[in-house]
N, CA, C and O atoms as a MOPAC input file, in Angstrom:
PM7 MOZYME 1SCF
protein

 N     -4.38900 1    -0.96500 1    14.48400 1
 C     -4.02600 1     0.29000 1    13.84300 1
 C     -2.87300 1     0.92800 1    14.61900 1
 O     -2.78400 1     0.83700 1    15.84400 1
 N     -2.01700 1     1.56300 1    13.86900 1
 C     -0.83700 1     2.19400 1    14.45300 1
 C     -0.93600 1     3.71300 1    14.32600 1
 O     -1.48000 1     4.22500 1    13.34800 1
 N     -0.41400 1     4.41900 1    15.30600 1
 C     -0.30500 1     5.87300 1    15.21200 1
 C      0.88200 1     6.20200 1    14.30400 1
 O      1.66500 1     5.32100 1    13.95000 1
 N      1.00300 1     7.45600 1    13.93800 1
 C      2.12700 1     7.89200 1    13.12100 1
 C      3.44800 1     7.56300 1    13.80400 1
 O      4.38200 1     7.08400 1    13.16100 1
 N      3.52600 1     7.81700 1    15.09600 1
 C      4.76000 1     7.56700 1    15.83000 1
 C      5.10600 1     6.07700 1    15.84900 1
 O      6.26200 1     5.70200 1    15.65600 1
 N      4.10500 1     5.23600 1    16.08100 1
 C      4.33300 1     3.78700 1    16.07800 1
 C      4.76200 1     3.30800 1    14.69000 1
 O      5.64400 1     2.45900 1    14.55700 1
 N      4.13100 1     3.86200 1    13.67300 1
 C      4.45200 1     3.52100 1    12.29500 1
 C      5.90400 1     3.88900 1    11.98500 1
 O      6.64200 1     3.09000 1    11.40900 1
 N      6.30400 1     5.08900 1    12.36500 1
 C      7.67200 1     5.55100 1    12.14000 1
 C      8.68400 1     4.64500 1    12.84400 1
 O      9.69100 1     4.25700 1    12.25300 1
 N      8.41800 1     4.31500 1    14.08400 1
 C      9.33200 1     3.45300 1    14.84100 1
 C      9.43100 1     2.06900 1    14.22100 1
 O     10.52100 1     1.50800 1    14.10900 1
 N      8.31300 1     1.53100 1    13.82800 1
 C      8.28800 1     0.18300 1    13.26600 1
 C      9.06400 1     0.09700 1    11.95400 1
 O      9.70200 1    -0.91600 1    11.66500 1
 N      9.00400 1     1.16800 1    11.16500 1
 C      9.65500 1     1.15900 1     9.86100 1
 C     10.97800 1     1.91400 1     9.84500 1
 O     11.70300 1     1.87400 1     8.85200 1
 N     11.28800 1     2.58200 1    10.91100 1
 C     12.51400 1     3.38000 1    11.01200 1
 C     12.56100 1     4.43400 1     9.90100 1
 O     13.54800 1     4.55000 1     9.17500 1
 N     11.46900 1     5.19800 1     9.78900 1
 C     11.39300 1     6.31200 1     8.84500 1
 C     10.96600 1     7.55900 1     9.60900 1
 O     10.33300 1     7.47000 1    10.66100 1
 N     11.32200 1     8.72400 1     9.06400 1
 C     10.95300 1     9.95500 1     9.75300 1
 C      9.60200 1    10.47400 1     9.27800 1
 O      9.07000 1    10.01800 1     8.26500 1
 N      9.05900 1    11.42500 1    10.01600 1
 C      7.71300 1    11.94400 1     9.74100 1
 C      7.63900 1    12.60900 1     8.37100 1
 O      6.62400 1    12.48800 1     7.68700 1
 N      8.69100 1    13.30700 1     7.95900 1
 C      8.64100 1    13.98800 1     6.66200 1
 C      8.59700 1    12.97900 1     5.51200 1
 O      7.96200 1    13.23200 1     4.48800 1
 N      9.26100 1    11.85400 1     5.67700 1
 C      9.21000 1    10.80300 1     4.65800 1
 C      7.80600 1    10.23200 1     4.56400 1
 O      7.27100 1    10.07200 1     3.46700 1
 N      7.21100 1     9.92700 1     5.69900 1
 C      5.84500 1     9.38300 1     5.71100 1
 C      4.88200 1    10.39400 1     5.10500 1
 O      4.00500 1    10.02400 1     4.32400 1
 N      5.03700 1    11.66000 1     5.45700 1
 C      4.16700 1    12.70600 1     4.90700 1
 C      4.31500 1    12.78900 1     3.39700 1
 O      3.32200 1    12.93900 1     2.68500 1
 N      5.53200 1    12.69500 1     2.90600 1
 C      5.75500 1    12.73800 1     1.45300 1
 C      5.08800 1    11.55600 1     0.76700 1
 O      4.50200 1    11.71500 1    -0.30400 1
 N      5.16700 1    10.37700 1     1.36500 1
 C      4.55000 1     9.18600 1     0.78300 1
 C      3.03200 1     9.31400 1     0.75900 1
 O      2.37400 1     8.85300 1    -0.17400 1
 N      2.48600 1     9.94200 1     1.78900 1
 C      1.02900 1    10.17900 1     1.83400 1
 C      0.64100 1    11.19000 1     0.75700 1
 O     -0.35300 1    11.00300 1     0.05500 1
 N      1.42700 1    12.26600 1     0.62700 1
 C      1.13200 1    13.29500 1    -0.37700 1
 C      1.21900 1    12.73500 1    -1.79600 1
 O      0.46200 1    13.15000 1    -2.67400 1
 N      2.13100 1    11.80500 1    -2.02200 1
 C      2.26100 1    11.16800 1    -3.34200 1
 C      1.10800 1    10.19300 1    -3.61600 1
 O      0.89400 1     9.78700 1    -4.75800 1
 N      0.37000 1     9.82200 1    -2.56400 1
 C     -0.71000 1     8.85500 1    -2.71400 1
 C     -0.23000 1     7.42500 1    -2.61900 1
 O     -0.98000 1     6.49600 1    -2.91800 1
 N      1.01900 1     7.23400 1    -2.20400 1
 C      1.58100 1     5.88700 1    -2.07100 1
 C      1.04400 1     5.18800 1    -0.83400 1
 O      0.89200 1     3.96600 1    -0.82100 1
 N      0.76000 1     5.95600 1     0.20000 1
 C      0.14600 1     5.43000 1     1.43000 1
 C     -1.19300 1     6.13300 1     1.61300 1
 O     -1.31500 1     7.33500 1     1.37400 1
 N     -2.19500 1     5.36900 1     2.03900 1
 C     -3.53100 1     5.92600 1     2.25900 1
 C     -4.03400 1     5.55300 1     3.64900 1
 O     -4.98900 1     4.78800 1     3.78300 1
 N     -3.39000 1     6.09300 1     4.68400 1
 C     -3.83900 1     5.75100 1     6.04900 1
 C     -5.20000 1     6.37000 1     6.33400 1
 O     -5.63100 1     7.31400 1     5.67100 1
 N     -5.85400 1     5.81800 1     7.32700 1
 C     -7.12700 1     6.38600 1     7.76000 1
 C     -6.84600 1     7.67300 1     8.52300 1
 O     -5.86500 1     7.77600 1     9.25800 1
 N     -7.71400 1     8.63500 1     8.33600 1
 C     -7.58100 1     9.89800 1     9.07400 1
 C     -8.53500 1     9.84300 1    10.25600 1
 O     -9.73000 1     9.58600 1    10.10600 1
 N     -7.98300 1    10.08800 1    11.42400 1
 C     -8.78900 1    10.10100 1    12.64800 1
 C     -8.58800 1    11.43800 1    13.33800 1
 O     -7.74300 1    12.23400 1    12.92800 1
 N     -9.35600 1    11.68400 1    14.37700 1
 C     -9.25500 1    12.95200 1    15.09700 1
 C     -7.84000 1    13.19200 1    15.63300 1
 O     -7.35500 1    14.32300 1    15.63800 1
 N     -7.19700 1    12.13600 1    16.07600 1
 C     -5.86600 1    12.26900 1    16.65700 1
 C     -4.76200 1    12.26700 1    15.60000 1
 O     -3.58700 1    12.41300 1    15.93900 1
 N     -5.12100 1    12.10300 1    14.32700 1
 C     -4.12200 1    12.06200 1    13.26100 1
 C     -4.33000 1    10.84300 1    12.37900 1
 O     -5.44600 1    10.34900 1    12.22200 1
 N     -3.24500 1    10.37800 1    11.81500 1
 C     -3.31600 1     9.22400 1    10.92400 1
 C     -3.32000 1     7.92200 1    11.70900 1
 O     -2.73300 1     7.82600 1    12.78700 1
 N     -3.99700 1     6.91600 1    11.14700 1
 C     -3.99000 1     5.56200 1    11.70900 1
 C     -3.56300 1     4.62600 1    10.58100 1
 O     -4.17200 1     4.60700 1     9.51100 1
 N     -2.50700 1     3.85000 1    10.83300 1
 C     -1.91500 1     2.98900 1     9.81700 1
 C     -2.24300 1     1.52400 1    10.09100 1
 O     -2.17900 1     1.05900 1    11.22900 1
 N     -2.59300 1     0.81100 1     9.02900 1
 C     -2.91700 1    -0.60600 1     9.13300 1
 C     -1.68600 1    -1.44500 1     8.81600 1
 O     -0.63500 1    -0.91500 1     8.45600 1
 N     -1.83000 1    -2.76300 1     8.95500 1
 C     -0.74300 1    -3.66900 1     8.59000 1
 C     -0.49400 1    -3.61300 1     7.08200 1
 O      0.63500 1    -3.80500 1     6.63000 1
 N     -1.53900 1    -3.35100 1     6.30900 1
 C     -1.37700 1    -3.17700 1     4.86600 1
 C     -0.50000 1    -1.95700 1     4.57200 1
 O      0.34200 1    -2.00100 1     3.67500 1
 N     -0.69500 1    -0.87800 1     5.32000 1
 C      0.13900 1     0.30900 1     5.16000 1
 C      1.59900 1    -0.00500 1     5.49800 1
 O      2.51400 1     0.47700 1     4.83100 1
 N      1.80500 1    -0.81000 1     6.52800 1
 C      3.16300 1    -1.20600 1     6.91100 1
 C      3.82100 1    -1.99300 1     5.78400 1
 O      4.96600 1    -1.72300 1     5.42300 1
 N      3.10200 1    -2.96600 1     5.22600 1
 C      3.64900 1    -3.77400 1     4.13800 1
 C      3.94300 1    -2.91300 1     2.91400 1
 O      4.97100 1    -3.08700 1     2.25900 1
 N      3.04600 1    -1.99100 1     2.61100 1
 C      3.24000 1    -1.11700 1     1.45700 1
 C      4.43800 1    -0.19200 1     1.67100 1
 O      5.20500 1     0.05300 1     0.74000 1
 N      4.60000 1     0.31300 1     2.87200 1
 C      5.74200 1     1.18100 1     3.17600 1
 C      7.05400 1     0.40500 1     3.08100 1
 O      8.06000 1     0.94100 1     2.61500 1
 N      7.04800 1    -0.83200 1     3.51300 1
 C      8.24800 1    -1.66300 1     3.37100 1
 C      8.58500 1    -1.87100 1     1.90000 1
 O      9.75300 1    -1.83300 1     1.51300 1
 N      7.56400 1    -2.09000 1     1.08700 1
 C      7.77500 1    -2.23500 1    -0.34000 1
 C      8.36000 1    -0.94900 1    -0.92600 1
 O      9.31300 1    -1.00100 1    -1.70300 1
 N      7.80200 1     0.18800 1    -0.56100 1
 C      8.30000 1     1.48000 1    -1.04800 1
 C      9.76400 1     1.64900 1    -0.66700 1
 O     10.59500 1     2.01700 1    -1.49700 1
 N     10.06500 1     1.37900 1     0.58300 1
 C     11.45200 1     1.51700 1     1.05700 1
 C     12.38500 1     0.57700 1     0.30800 1
 O     13.48500 1     0.97400 1    -0.07700 1
 N     11.95600 1    -0.67100 1     0.09600 1
 C     12.79000 1    -1.62300 1    -0.63600 1
 C     12.98400 1    -1.19300 1    -2.08800 1
 O     14.08800 1    -1.29100 1    -2.62500 1
 N     11.92100 1    -0.72000 1    -2.71800 1
 C     12.03800 1    -0.25600 1    -4.09800 1
 C     13.04300 1     0.89100 1    -4.20700 1
 O     13.85700 1     0.93000 1    -5.12900 1
 N     12.97500 1     1.82500 1    -3.25100 1
 C     13.87900 1     2.98000 1    -3.27200 1
 C     15.30500 1     2.59300 1    -2.90000 1
 O     16.24900 1     2.89700 1    -3.62900 1
 N     15.45200 1     1.92500 1    -1.77300 1
 C     16.78200 1     1.70300 1    -1.19700 1
 C     17.50500 1     0.49100 1    -1.76900 1
 O     18.71100 1     0.54500 1    -2.01100 1
 N     16.79300 1    -0.58000 1    -1.98200 1
 C     17.43200 1    -1.81600 1    -2.40700 1
 C     17.53200 1    -1.94400 1    -3.93200 1
 O     18.52100 1    -2.45100 1    -4.46000 1
 N     16.49500 1    -1.47900 1    -4.62200 1
 C     16.44500 1    -1.65800 1    -6.06900 1
 C     16.82400 1    -0.37300 1    -6.80900 1
 O     17.25000 1    -0.42300 1    -7.96300 1
 N     16.66900 1     0.77000 1    -6.14800 1
 C     17.05000 1     2.03800 1    -6.76600 1
 C     16.00200 1     2.63600 1    -7.68400 1
 O     16.33300 1     3.39800 1    -8.59300 1
 N     14.73500 1     2.29700 1    -7.45400 1
 C     13.65300 1     2.84000 1    -8.27100 1
 C     13.42800 1     4.30400 1    -7.88400 1
 O     13.37800 1     4.63900 1    -6.70000 1
 N     13.29100 1     5.17500 1    -8.89700 1
 C     13.04800 1     6.59200 1    -8.59700 1
 C     11.57800 1     6.81100 1    -8.23000 1
 O     10.76000 1     5.89400 1    -8.31800 1
 N     11.25900 1     8.03700 1    -7.81900 1
 C      9.90500 1     8.32500 1    -7.33300 1
 C      8.83000 1     8.07700 1    -8.39700 1
 O      7.77100 1     7.53000 1    -8.09200 1
 N      9.09700 1     8.47200 1    -9.62700 1
 C      8.12000 1     8.24000 1   -10.68900 1
 C      7.89400 1     6.73700 1   -10.89100 1
 O      6.76500 1     6.28700 1   -11.08500 1
 N      8.97700 1     5.98000 1   -10.84200 1
 C      8.88200 1     4.53200 1   -11.00100 1
 C      8.12000 1     3.88100 1    -9.86700 1
 O      7.37800 1     2.92200 1   -10.08100 1
 N      8.29700 1     4.39400 1    -8.66300 1
 C      7.57500 1     3.82700 1    -7.51900 1
 C      6.07400 1     3.99600 1    -7.71300 1
 O      5.30500 1     3.06900 1    -7.46300 1
 N      5.65800 1     5.17300 1    -8.15500 1
 C      4.23800 1     5.39000 1    -8.42300 1
 C      3.69900 1     4.41300 1    -9.44600 1
 O      2.58900 1     3.90100 1    -9.30300 1
 N      4.48400 1     4.15400 1   -10.47800 1
 C      4.06700 1     3.21400 1   -11.52800 1
 C      3.97700 1     1.79700 1   -10.97900 1
 O      2.99900 1     1.09200 1   -11.23200 1
 N      4.99600 1     1.37600 1   -10.22700 1
 C      4.99300 1     0.02200 1    -9.65800 1
 C      3.80000 1    -0.16400 1    -8.72800 1
 O      3.10800 1    -1.18000 1    -8.80400 1
 N      3.55400 1     0.80100 1    -7.85600 1
 C      2.43600 1     0.68700 1    -6.92000 1
 C      1.10100 1     0.65100 1    -7.66400 1
 O      0.19800 1    -0.09900 1    -7.29200 1
 N      0.97900 1     1.46000 1    -8.71300 1
 C     -0.24500 1     1.45900 1    -9.51000 1
 C     -0.45800 1     0.08800 1   -10.13700 1
 O     -1.57300 1    -0.43400 1   -10.10700 1
 N      0.58500 1    -0.50300 1   -10.70300 1
 C      0.46100 1    -1.82300 1   -11.32000 1
 C      0.09300 1    -2.89200 1   -10.28900 1
 O     -0.73700 1    -3.75800 1   -10.56200 1
 N      0.70200 1    -2.83300 1    -9.12000 1
 C      0.37700 1    -3.79100 1    -8.06500 1
 C     -1.08300 1    -3.65100 1    -7.65600 1
 O     -1.77800 1    -4.64900 1    -7.46400 1
 N     -1.54700 1    -2.41400 1    -7.52400 1
 C     -2.95500 1    -2.18700 1    -7.16900 1
 C     -3.88400 1    -2.74700 1    -8.24200 1
 O     -4.92100 1    -3.32900 1    -7.92400 1
 N     -3.51500 1    -2.57300 1    -9.50900 1
 C     -4.33000 1    -3.11200 1   -10.59500 1
 C     -4.38700 1    -4.62800 1   -10.54800 1
 O     -5.45100 1    -5.21600 1   -10.74300 1
 N     -3.25400 1    -5.26500 1   -10.29100 1
 C     -3.22100 1    -6.72800 1   -10.20100 1
 C     -4.12500 1    -7.20800 1    -9.07300 1
 O     -4.88900 1    -8.15700 1    -9.24900 1
 N     -4.04300 1    -6.55500 1    -7.91400 1
 C     -4.90000 1    -6.95500 1    -6.79900 1
 C     -6.37300 1    -6.76100 1    -7.14000 1
 O     -7.20800 1    -7.59800 1    -6.79900 1
 N     -6.69300 1    -5.65500 1    -7.81500 1
 C     -8.07600 1    -5.41300 1    -8.21100 1
 C     -8.57600 1    -6.46600 1    -9.19600 1
 O     -9.70300 1    -6.94900 1    -9.07700 1
 N     -7.74100 1    -6.81900 1   -10.16400 1
 C     -8.12900 1    -7.84100 1   -11.13300 1
 C     -8.28800 1    -9.20300 1   -10.47700 1
 O     -9.17400 1    -9.97300 1   -10.84700 1
 N     -7.43800 1    -9.50300 1    -9.50800 1
 C     -7.57300 1   -10.77500 1    -8.79300 1
 C     -8.90400 1   -10.83500 1    -8.06000 1
 O     -9.54000 1   -11.88900 1    -8.02000 1
 N     -9.33200 1    -9.71900 1    -7.48000 1
 C    -10.62200 1    -9.68400 1    -6.78600 1
 C    -11.77100 1    -9.90900 1    -7.75200 1
 O    -12.70400 1   -10.65300 1    -7.45400 1
 N    -11.70100 1    -9.26200 1    -8.91600 1
 C    -12.74600 1    -9.42900 1    -9.92700 1
 C    -12.77800 1   -10.88100 1   -10.40300 1
 O    -13.85100 1   -11.47300 1   -10.52300 1
 N    -11.61800 1   -11.44500 1   -10.67200 1
 C    -11.54800 1   -12.83300 1   -11.12400 1
 C    -12.11800 1   -13.78100 1   -10.06700 1
 O    -12.84000 1   -14.72000 1   -10.40100 1
 N    -11.80100 1   -13.54200 1    -8.81300 1
 C    -12.32300 1   -14.37400 1    -7.72500 1
 C    -13.84000 1   -14.30100 1    -7.67700 1
 O    -14.50700 1   -15.31900 1    -7.49400 1
 N    -14.39700 1   -13.08400 1    -7.84400 1
 C    -15.85900 1   -12.92700 1    -7.85100 1
 C    -16.48700 1   -13.66900 1    -9.02600 1
 O    -17.52100 1   -14.32100 1    -8.87800 1
 N    -15.85500 1   -13.56300 1   -10.19100 1
 C    -16.37400 1   -14.25500 1   -11.36900 1
 C    -16.33400 1   -15.76500 1   -11.18700 1
 O    -17.27100 1   -16.46600 1   -11.57000 1
 N    -15.26800 1   -16.25900 1   -10.61500 1
 C    -15.15700 1   -17.70100 1   -10.37900 1
 C    -16.21700 1   -18.18300 1    -9.40400 1
 O    -16.80600 1   -19.24600 1    -9.60100 1
 N    -16.46300 1   -17.40900 1    -8.35200 1
 C    -17.49900 1   -17.79600 1    -7.39000 1
 C    -18.88500 1   -17.71500 1    -8.01200 1
 O    -19.73700 1   -18.56100 1    -7.74100 1
 N    -19.11500 1   -16.71000 1    -8.83700 1
 C    -20.41600 1   -16.57400 1    -9.49400 1
 C    -20.62400 1   -17.69900 1   -10.50400 1
 O    -21.73000 1   -18.22000 1   -10.64400 1
 N    -19.56100 1   -18.06700 1   -11.20200 1
 C    -19.65800 1   -19.13300 1   -12.18200 1
 C    -19.76200 1   -20.51100 1   -11.57700 1
 O    -20.22900 1   -21.44200 1   -12.23200 1
 N    -19.33800 1   -20.65600 1   -10.34400 1
 C    -19.37300 1   -21.97300 1    -9.68500 1
 C    -20.80300 1   -22.42800 1    -9.44800 1
 O    -21.05000 1   -23.62900 1    -9.33800 1
 N    -21.74700 1   -21.50500 1    -9.36800 1
 C    -23.13300 1   -21.88500 1    -9.12400 1
 C    -23.91100 1   -22.18600 1   -10.37600 1
 O    -25.07100 1   -22.59500 1   -10.30600 1
 N    -23.28500 1   -21.98800 1   -11.53700 1
 C    -23.97300 1   -22.23500 1   -12.80300 1
 C    -23.59000 1   -23.60100 1   -13.36700 1
 O    -22.48900 1   -24.09800 1   -13.13300 1
 N    -24.50900 1   -24.19100 1   -14.10600 1
 C    -24.15200 1   -25.45100 1   -14.76700 1
 C    -23.13700 1   -25.18400 1   -15.87600 1
 O    -23.13400 1   -24.09900 1   -16.45800 1
 N    -22.28200 1   -26.15000 1   -16.17300 1
 C    -21.30200 1   -25.95900 1   -17.24200 1
 C    -21.97400 1   -25.68200 1   -18.57300 1
 O    -23.03300 1   -26.22800 1   -18.88200 1
 N    -21.32600 1   -24.80500 1   -19.37100 1
 C    -21.86800 1   -24.45400 1   -20.69200 1
 C    -21.60100 1   -25.55400 1   -21.71500 1
 O    -20.96700 1   -26.56500 1   -21.40900 1
 N    -22.09800 1   -25.34100 1   -22.94500 1
 C    -21.97100 1   -26.36700 1   -24.00100 1
 C    -20.53500 1   -26.63100 1   -24.40600 1
 O    -20.28300 1   -27.46400 1   -25.27700 1

């Protein structure tokens, strides 16, 4: 886990940018007594946000939509994986 300062240094972003991303719900770091704690998943997501904004030119509304769609895909993949594992123990149907 990374502190806010470590996260900022690693991604070369300022605190107000990180705070805005948290307020938008784009980043969901863990809250601890000393402040926020960021995971490697948060780092990857922040890199994606930065690339969408800076490299591709996606506006803030679009970023929210893209992140929502990515989250849905990951959720569906998890459900599909569970179904496949559950179905693996059953005999094949007719």
